[in-house]
Amino acid sequence: MKLKVYTVDGSSFSEKEFESFPVLEEGKGVAALKQAVVAYQANLRQGNAKTKDYGEVAGSGKKQGPQKGSGGARHGDKRAPQLYKGGVVFGPRPRDWSKALPAKIKKLALSRALVDLAGEGGLNVIERIESADAKTKTLNGVLEKVFPTGKLLVVADAWDENAARAIRNIARVSCVEADAVNALNLVSFGQVLVSEQGLNKILERVK
């Protein structure tokens, strides 16, 4: 797979062949990618939504009024679900939404996401991601030369303090390390800029 490799300042690029880039048949890994995205999104859910049921709301169990003769509806105590401030029937309870994902599925999903992104022209490489002066304006100027507009995911093999400080103030940009990037990260962004060493780390993971 040939990809554009930009210089550190983003002023020029050359095409480089990455021989270890995954090659997949048409349609292979699509189901794995969907399964991975669903699992990653499920794992982000806190699962702490909770309502009080009949046994948890405050109030006595005394019957509101006589069963007959009042001319109104029949009621039990004031904790009944049909009354104001009563218990909630079948409301949400704390639960664990997380899904386990086999390592093979993770690897295939990441490979599929990489292939699709590269095929659509959304994956570019830069020699290094650095900011000597730790200034947002300087680093933003580099990123705009590669991807002028739109949401952007920047992947580095490791973030040094200056680069991390410079990039965190750019609203359209999200950053992640190559060891932590997953299929959900890649499908959430149409544009990804990755350092050359970062890409090698990712390719090592999917090999």
PDB file of N, CA, C and O in Angstrom, residues 24 31 55 61 75 77 85 91 94 96 104 117 123 136 152 161 189 205:
ATOM      1  N   LEU A  24      -6.956  -7.047   2.329  1.00  0.00           N
ATOM      2  CA  LEU A  24      -8.153  -7.839   2.589  1.00  0.00           C
ATOM      3  C   LEU A  24      -9.011  -7.943   1.340  1.00  0.00           C
ATOM      4  O   LEU A  24      -9.062  -7.021   0.524  1.00  0.00           O
ATOM      5  N   ALA A  31     -18.171  -7.558   8.970  1.00  0.00           N
ATOM      6  CA  ALA A  31     -18.952  -8.002  10.130  1.00  0.00           C
ATOM      7  C   ALA A  31     -18.139  -7.849  11.416  1.00  0.00           C
ATOM      8  O   ALA A  31     -18.673  -7.457  12.463  1.00  0.00           O
ATOM      9  N   GLY A  55     -40.614  -0.917  46.333  1.00  0.00           N
ATOM     10  CA  GLY A  55     -40.051  -1.150  47.653  1.00  0.00           C
ATOM     11  C   GLY A  55     -39.029  -0.127  48.091  1.00  0.00           C
ATOM     12  O   GLY A  55     -38.553  -0.175  49.230  1.00  0.00           O
ATOM     13  N   GLY A  61     -47.287   1.981  53.951  1.00  0.00           N
ATOM     14  CA  GLY A  61     -48.062   1.027  53.162  1.00  0.00           C
ATOM     15  C   GLY A  61     -49.554   1.114  53.442  1.00  0.00           C
ATOM     16  O   GLY A  61     -50.314   0.235  53.043  1.00  0.00           O
ATOM     17  N   HIS A  75     -57.537   2.493  45.085  1.00  0.00           N
ATOM     18  CA  HIS A  75     -56.098   2.695  45.234  1.00  0.00           C
ATOM     19  C   HIS A  75     -55.577   1.924  46.418  1.00  0.00           C
ATOM     20  O   HIS A  75     -56.288   1.717  47.423  1.00  0.00           O
ATOM     21  N   ASP A  77     -51.643   1.827  48.551  1.00  0.00           N
ATOM     22  CA  ASP A  77     -50.880   2.871  49.251  1.00  0.00           C
ATOM     23  C   ASP A  77     -50.287   3.863  48.260  1.00  0.00           C
ATOM     24  O   ASP A  77     -50.335   3.672  47.049  1.00  0.00           O
ATOM     25  N   LYS A  85     -45.049  10.380  42.473  1.00  0.00           N
ATOM     26  CA  LYS A  85     -43.948  10.009  43.350  1.00  0.00           C
ATOM     27  C   LYS A  85     -44.011   8.549  43.809  1.00  0.00           C
ATOM     28  O   LYS A  85     -43.401   8.163  44.799  1.00  0.00           O
ATOM     29  N   GLY A  91     -38.305   0.134  35.411  1.00  0.00           N
ATOM     30  CA  GLY A  91     -37.367   1.216  35.128  1.00  0.00           C
ATOM     31  C   GLY A  91     -35.948   0.685  34.992  1.00  0.00           C
ATOM     32  O   GLY A  91     -35.678  -0.492  35.266  1.00  0.00           O
ATOM     33  N   PRO A  94     -29.015  -0.452  37.535  1.00  0.00           N
ATOM     34  CA  PRO A  94     -27.580  -0.522  37.242  1.00  0.00           C
ATOM     35  C   PRO A  94     -27.207  -1.862  36.615  1.00  0.00           C
ATOM     36  O   PRO A  94     -27.635  -2.921  37.087  1.00  0.00           O
ATOM     37  N   ASP A  96     -24.100  -3.908  33.815  1.00  0.00           N
ATOM     38  CA  ASP A  96     -22.823  -3.886  33.089  1.00  0.00           C
ATOM     39  C   ASP A  96     -23.114  -4.117  31.608  1.00  0.00           C
ATOM     40  O   ASP A  96     -23.555  -5.197  31.214  1.00  0.00           O
ATOM     41  N   LYS A 104      -8.790 -11.933  17.906  1.00  0.00           N
ATOM     42  CA  LYS A 104      -8.818 -12.072  16.437  1.00  0.00           C
ATOM     43  C   LYS A 104      -9.803 -11.090  15.806  1.00  0.00           C
ATOM     44  O   LYS A 104      -9.548 -10.537  14.731  1.00  0.00           O
ATOM     45  N   LEU A 117     -10.025   3.166   5.307  1.00  0.00           N
ATOM     46  CA  LEU A 117      -9.594   4.556   5.457  1.00  0.00           C
ATOM     47  C   LEU A 117      -8.555   4.912   4.397  1.00  0.00           C
ATOM     48  O   LEU A 117      -8.620   5.988   3.772  1.00  0.00           O
ATOM     49  N   LEU A 123      -6.164   8.485   5.058  1.00  0.00           N
ATOM     50  CA  LEU A 123      -5.024   8.139   5.914  1.00  0.00           C
ATOM     51  C   LEU A 123      -3.744   8.710   5.319  1.00  0.00           C
ATOM     52  O   LEU A 123      -3.358   8.356   4.206  1.00  0.00           O
ATOM     53  N   THR A 136       0.396  26.206  19.906  1.00  0.00           N
ATOM     54  CA  THR A 136      -0.717  25.656  19.143  1.00  0.00           C
ATOM     55  C   THR A 136      -0.729  26.171  17.714  1.00  0.00           C
ATOM     56  O   THR A 136      -0.998  25.420  16.770  1.00  0.00           O
ATOM     57  N   LEU A 152     -10.271  15.665  12.666  1.00  0.00           N
ATOM     58  CA  LEU A 152      -8.990  15.011  12.397  1.00  0.00           C
ATOM     59  C   LEU A 152      -8.541  14.221  13.617  1.00  0.00           C
ATOM     60  O   LEU A 152      -8.566  14.727  14.741  1.00  0.00           O
ATOM     61  N   GLU A 161       5.640  16.122  25.822  1.00  0.00           N
ATOM     62  CA  GLU A 161       4.897  17.148  26.552  1.00  0.00           C
ATOM     63  C   GLU A 161       4.589  18.370  25.686  1.00  0.00           C
ATOM     64  O   GLU A 161       3.480  18.908  25.719  1.00  0.00           O
ATOM     65  N   PHE A 189     -13.532   8.996  12.421  1.00  0.00           N
ATOM     66  CA  PHE A 189     -12.896  10.125  11.753  1.00  0.00           C
ATOM     67  C   PHE A 189     -12.660   9.772  10.285  1.00  0.00           C
ATOM     68  O   PHE A 189     -12.164   8.693   9.965  1.00  0.00           O
ATOM     69  N   ARG A 205       0.721  -4.505  15.206  1.00  0.00           N
ATOM     70  CA  ARG A 205      -0.396  -5.067  15.971  1.00  0.00           C
ATOM     71  C   ARG A 205      -1.322  -5.928  15.111  1.00  0.00           C
ATOM     72  O   ARG A 205      -1.892  -6.902  15.598  1.00  0.00           O
TER      73      ARG A 205
END
